[in-house]
Every structure is written in C-alpha cells, then in structure tokens.
mmCIF file of C-alpha atoms in Angstrom:
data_model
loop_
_atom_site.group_PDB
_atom_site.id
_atom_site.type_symbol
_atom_site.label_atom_id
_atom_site.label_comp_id
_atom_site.label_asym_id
_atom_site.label_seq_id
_atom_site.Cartn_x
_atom_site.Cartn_y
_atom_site.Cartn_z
ATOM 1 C CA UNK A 320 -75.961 137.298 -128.568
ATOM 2 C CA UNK A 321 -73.615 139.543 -126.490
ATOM 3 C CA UNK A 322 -72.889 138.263 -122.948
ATOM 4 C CA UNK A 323 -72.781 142.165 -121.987
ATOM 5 C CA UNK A 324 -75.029 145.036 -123.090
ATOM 6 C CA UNK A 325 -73.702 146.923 -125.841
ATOM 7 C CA UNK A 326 -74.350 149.930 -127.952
ATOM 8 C CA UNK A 327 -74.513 151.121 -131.196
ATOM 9 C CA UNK A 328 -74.321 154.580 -131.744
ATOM 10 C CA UNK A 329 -72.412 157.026 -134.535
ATOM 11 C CA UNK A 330 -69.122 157.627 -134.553
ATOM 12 C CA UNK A 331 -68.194 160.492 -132.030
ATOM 13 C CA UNK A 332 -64.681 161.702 -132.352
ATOM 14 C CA UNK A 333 -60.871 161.450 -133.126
ATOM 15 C CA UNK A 334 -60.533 158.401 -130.326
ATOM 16 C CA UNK A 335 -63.676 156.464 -132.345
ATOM 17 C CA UNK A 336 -61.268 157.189 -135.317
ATOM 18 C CA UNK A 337 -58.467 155.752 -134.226
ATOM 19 C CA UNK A 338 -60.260 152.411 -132.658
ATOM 20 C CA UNK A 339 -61.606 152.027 -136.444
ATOM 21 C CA UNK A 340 -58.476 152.677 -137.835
ATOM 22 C CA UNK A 341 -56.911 149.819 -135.773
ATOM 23 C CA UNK A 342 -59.942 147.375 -136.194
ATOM 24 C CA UNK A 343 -59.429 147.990 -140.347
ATOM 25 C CA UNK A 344 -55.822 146.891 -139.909
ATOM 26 C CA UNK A 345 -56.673 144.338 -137.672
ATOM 27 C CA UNK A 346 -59.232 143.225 -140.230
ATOM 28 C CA UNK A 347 -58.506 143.509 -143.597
ATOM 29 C CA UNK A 348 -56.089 142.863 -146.300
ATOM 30 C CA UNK A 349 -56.059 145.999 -147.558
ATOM 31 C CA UNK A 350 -57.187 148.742 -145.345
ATOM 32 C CA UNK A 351 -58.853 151.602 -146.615
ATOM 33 C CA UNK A 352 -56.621 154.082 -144.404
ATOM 34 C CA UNK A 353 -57.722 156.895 -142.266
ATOM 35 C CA UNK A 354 -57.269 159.292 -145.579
ATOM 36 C CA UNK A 355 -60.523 157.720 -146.908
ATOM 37 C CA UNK A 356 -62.234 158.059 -143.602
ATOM 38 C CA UNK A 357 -61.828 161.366 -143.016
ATOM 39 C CA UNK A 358 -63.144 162.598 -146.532
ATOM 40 C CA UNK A 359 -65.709 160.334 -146.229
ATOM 41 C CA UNK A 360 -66.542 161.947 -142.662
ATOM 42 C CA UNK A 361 -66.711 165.774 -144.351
ATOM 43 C CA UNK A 362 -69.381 164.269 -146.450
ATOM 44 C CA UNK A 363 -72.573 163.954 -143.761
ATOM 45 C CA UNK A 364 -74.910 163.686 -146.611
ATOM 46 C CA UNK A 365 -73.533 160.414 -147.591
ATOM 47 C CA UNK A 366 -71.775 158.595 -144.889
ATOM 48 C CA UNK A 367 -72.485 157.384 -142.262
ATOM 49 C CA UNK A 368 -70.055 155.443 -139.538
ATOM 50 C CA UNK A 369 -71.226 153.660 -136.192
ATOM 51 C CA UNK A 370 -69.355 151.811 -134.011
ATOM 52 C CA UNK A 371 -70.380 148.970 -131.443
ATOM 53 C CA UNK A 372 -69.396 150.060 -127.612
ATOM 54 C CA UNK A 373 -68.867 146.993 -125.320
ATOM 55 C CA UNK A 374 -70.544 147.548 -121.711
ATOM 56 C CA UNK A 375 -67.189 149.489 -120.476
ATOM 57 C CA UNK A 376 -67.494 151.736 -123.731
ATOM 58 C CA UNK A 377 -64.530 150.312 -125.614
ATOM 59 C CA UNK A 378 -64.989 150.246 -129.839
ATOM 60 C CA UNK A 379 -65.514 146.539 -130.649
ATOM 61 C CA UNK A 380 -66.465 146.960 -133.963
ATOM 62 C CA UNK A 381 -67.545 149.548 -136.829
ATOM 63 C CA UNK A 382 -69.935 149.640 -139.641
ATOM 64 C CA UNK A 383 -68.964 152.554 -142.392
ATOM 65 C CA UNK A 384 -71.463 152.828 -145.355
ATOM 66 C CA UNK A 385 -73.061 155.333 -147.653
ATOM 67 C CA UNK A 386 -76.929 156.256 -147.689
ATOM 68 C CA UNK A 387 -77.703 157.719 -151.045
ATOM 69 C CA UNK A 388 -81.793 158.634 -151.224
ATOM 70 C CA UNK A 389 -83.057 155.285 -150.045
ATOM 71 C CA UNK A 390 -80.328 152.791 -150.420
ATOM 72 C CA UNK A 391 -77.580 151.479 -148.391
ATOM 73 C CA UNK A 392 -74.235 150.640 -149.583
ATOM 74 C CA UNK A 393 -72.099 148.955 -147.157
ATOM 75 C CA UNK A 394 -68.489 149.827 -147.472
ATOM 76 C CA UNK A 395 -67.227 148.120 -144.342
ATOM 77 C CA UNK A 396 -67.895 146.159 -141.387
ATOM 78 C CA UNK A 397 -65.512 144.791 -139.215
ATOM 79 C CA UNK A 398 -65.016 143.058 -135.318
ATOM 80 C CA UNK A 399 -61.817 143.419 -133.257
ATOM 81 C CA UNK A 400 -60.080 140.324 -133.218
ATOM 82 C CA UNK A 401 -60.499 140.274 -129.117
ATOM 83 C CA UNK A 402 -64.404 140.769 -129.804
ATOM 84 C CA UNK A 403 -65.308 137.993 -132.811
ATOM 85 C CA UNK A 404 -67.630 135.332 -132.228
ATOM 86 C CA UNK A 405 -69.647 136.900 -129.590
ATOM 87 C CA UNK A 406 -72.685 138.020 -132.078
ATOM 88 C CA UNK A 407 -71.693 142.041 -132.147
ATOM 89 C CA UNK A 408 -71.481 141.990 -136.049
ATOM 90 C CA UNK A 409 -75.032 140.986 -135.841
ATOM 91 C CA UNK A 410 -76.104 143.548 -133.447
ATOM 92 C CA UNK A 411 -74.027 145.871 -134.953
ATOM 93 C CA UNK A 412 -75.400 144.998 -138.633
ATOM 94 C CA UNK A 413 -78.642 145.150 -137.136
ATOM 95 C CA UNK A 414 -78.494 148.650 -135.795
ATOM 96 C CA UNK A 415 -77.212 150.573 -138.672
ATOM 97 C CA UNK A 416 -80.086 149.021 -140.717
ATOM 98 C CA UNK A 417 -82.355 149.943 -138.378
ATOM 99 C CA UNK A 418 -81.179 153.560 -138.446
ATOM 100 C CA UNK A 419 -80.799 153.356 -142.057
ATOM 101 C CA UNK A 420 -84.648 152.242 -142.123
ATOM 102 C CA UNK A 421 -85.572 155.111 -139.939
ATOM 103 C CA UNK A 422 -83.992 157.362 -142.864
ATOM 104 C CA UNK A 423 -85.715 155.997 -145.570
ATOM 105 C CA UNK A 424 -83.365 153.258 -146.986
ATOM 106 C CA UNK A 425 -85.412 150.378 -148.603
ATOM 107 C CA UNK A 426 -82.385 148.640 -150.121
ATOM 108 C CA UNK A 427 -79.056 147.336 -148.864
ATOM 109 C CA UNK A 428 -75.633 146.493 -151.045
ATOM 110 C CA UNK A 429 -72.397 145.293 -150.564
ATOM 111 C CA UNK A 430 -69.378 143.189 -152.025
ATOM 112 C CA UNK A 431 -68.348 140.756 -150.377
ATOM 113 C CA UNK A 432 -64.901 138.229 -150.804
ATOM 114 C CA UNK A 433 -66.139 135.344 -152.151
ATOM 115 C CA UNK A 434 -63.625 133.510 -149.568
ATOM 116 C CA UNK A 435 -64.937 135.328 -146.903
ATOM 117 C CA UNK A 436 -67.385 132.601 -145.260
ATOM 118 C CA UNK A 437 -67.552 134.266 -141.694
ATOM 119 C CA UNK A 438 -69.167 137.769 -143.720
ATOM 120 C CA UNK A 439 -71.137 135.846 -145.684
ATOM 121 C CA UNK A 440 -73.075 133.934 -143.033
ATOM 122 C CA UNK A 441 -73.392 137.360 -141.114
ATOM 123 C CA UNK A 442 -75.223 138.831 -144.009
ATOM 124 C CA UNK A 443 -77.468 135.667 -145.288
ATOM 125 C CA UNK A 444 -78.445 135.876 -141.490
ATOM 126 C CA UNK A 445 -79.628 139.067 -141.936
ATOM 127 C CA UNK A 446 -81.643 138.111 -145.217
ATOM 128 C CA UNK A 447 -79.025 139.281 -147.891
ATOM 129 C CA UNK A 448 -79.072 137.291 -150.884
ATOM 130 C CA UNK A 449 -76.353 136.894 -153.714
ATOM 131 C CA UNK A 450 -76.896 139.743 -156.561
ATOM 132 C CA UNK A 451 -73.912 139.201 -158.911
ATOM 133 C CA UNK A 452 -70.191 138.647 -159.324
ATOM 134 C CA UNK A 453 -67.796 141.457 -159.225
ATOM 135 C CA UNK A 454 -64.538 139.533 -161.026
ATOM 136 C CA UNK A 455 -61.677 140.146 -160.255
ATOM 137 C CA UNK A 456 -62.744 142.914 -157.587
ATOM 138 C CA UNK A 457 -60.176 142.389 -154.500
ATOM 139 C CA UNK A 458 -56.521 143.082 -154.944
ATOM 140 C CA UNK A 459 -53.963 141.031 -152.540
ATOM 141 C CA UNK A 460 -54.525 138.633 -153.035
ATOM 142 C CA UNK A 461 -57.068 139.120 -156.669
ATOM 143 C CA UNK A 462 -60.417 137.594 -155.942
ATOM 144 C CA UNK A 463 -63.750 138.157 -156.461
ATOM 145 C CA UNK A 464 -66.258 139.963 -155.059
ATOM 146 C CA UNK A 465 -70.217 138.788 -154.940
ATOM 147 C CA UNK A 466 -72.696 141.261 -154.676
ATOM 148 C CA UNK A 467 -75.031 141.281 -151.673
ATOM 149 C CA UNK A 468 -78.528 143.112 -151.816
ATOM 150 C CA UNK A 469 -81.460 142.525 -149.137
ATOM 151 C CA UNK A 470 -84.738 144.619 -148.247
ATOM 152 C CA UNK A 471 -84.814 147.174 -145.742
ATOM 153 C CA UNK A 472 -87.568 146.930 -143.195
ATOM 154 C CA UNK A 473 -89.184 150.004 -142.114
ATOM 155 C CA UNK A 474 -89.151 150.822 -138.311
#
C-alpha cells in the first residue's frame, strides 16, 4: 500500500492532461497522444479518465477506459516512473472499478502485452483472468496481446 494517502478522483482539467500526457510517454511504447484524449474526453457517455493524486496533489498515475451499458473496457493504465512500486496501480485500479461498479458495470476487459509481467500481476491481483489471444496486436515492437476479463463487484 501507499506510504501517503492518496486520491482517486476524475480527471479535472488541462494540467491533469498534460501530467497524463507525460505519464503515457513515460510509459508506453507507443503513446496514444493527446489527439486521442481529447476526442475521447468530448465523449462523456463513454469515457471515463481518473487520475491518482499523491498526498501533495501531484498526478502519479491515470486510468483511461470506456463504460459502454455495463462493461468496462480498459484502454490504459499507467504509473509515473518516480511513483512505481509503491501499490498506486492497485489503488488506482481499485477505484475506477469501484466507480465503474457504482455505474452499473458488471464486466471488465482489457489487452494486455503478453511481455508485460508487471500489468499482468496488477490485474490477476485484482481477479482478472486470461480471456484470449489478440495476435499480433502491439506494433513496436509486434507482439501479442492477451485478453483480460474479471467480474465487477457491486458497491
């Protein structure tokens, strides 16, 4: 668990944004871009984006995913470098499921890199299980994805 209290709350402005932009690059191979999340943002309906404050209210981490009637797809997830291995992307995983529970979601989905142990221990401690095999899924480097899906638990 955290050393510090933290919170996990939706995303609330241009300076969220930018902290999310710069975890994605941090983070990934590929980053989706801030293009992608602001049309995702002027769809309400759909996404949703919440971001893990540290006690001193800096953006340690975000969570971006879709809720589409009562299911969850998780696009991405991500810890600052600074911030890893401190237990956020637990809490953090932990709180947009809960909110996603209080909306109604009953089912949770992502992809996953296969190589990706660190995400995949994250998310089998949270009770996802392996669905299926995306081949071929990642680009740069090519690699697989496997498909996560776990119950939702209602608040």
């Amino acid at each position: 668990m955290p050393a510090s209290p933290v919170r996990v709350e939706p995303l609330a402005g241009p300076a969220d944004l930018d902290a999310v932009i710069a975890i994605e690059d941090a983070s990934f191979h590929n980053p989706t871009g801030r293009a992608w999340y602001e049309a995702e943002l002027a769809r309400p309906d759909v996404c949703r984006i919440y971001v893990i404050r540290t006690a001193d209210g800096v953006v340690a981490g975000f969570i971006a995913f879709w809720r589409v009637v009562d299911e969850m797809h998780i696009n991405n997830l991500a810890i600052h470098p600074d911030h890893r291995q401190r237990g956020l992307g637990r809490v953090l995983l932990d709180g947009a499921l809960a909110s996603a529970a209080r909306e109604g979601v009953r089912r949770a989905t992502l992809e996953v890199r296969r190589s990706n142990l660190a995400a995949l221990r994250l998310y089998e401690g949270a009770g996802f299980i392996v669905a299926g095999v995306r081949p071929s899924y990642y680009a740069g480097p090519v690699e697989d994805a496997l498909l996560l899906s776990a119950a939702v638990e209602s608040p």
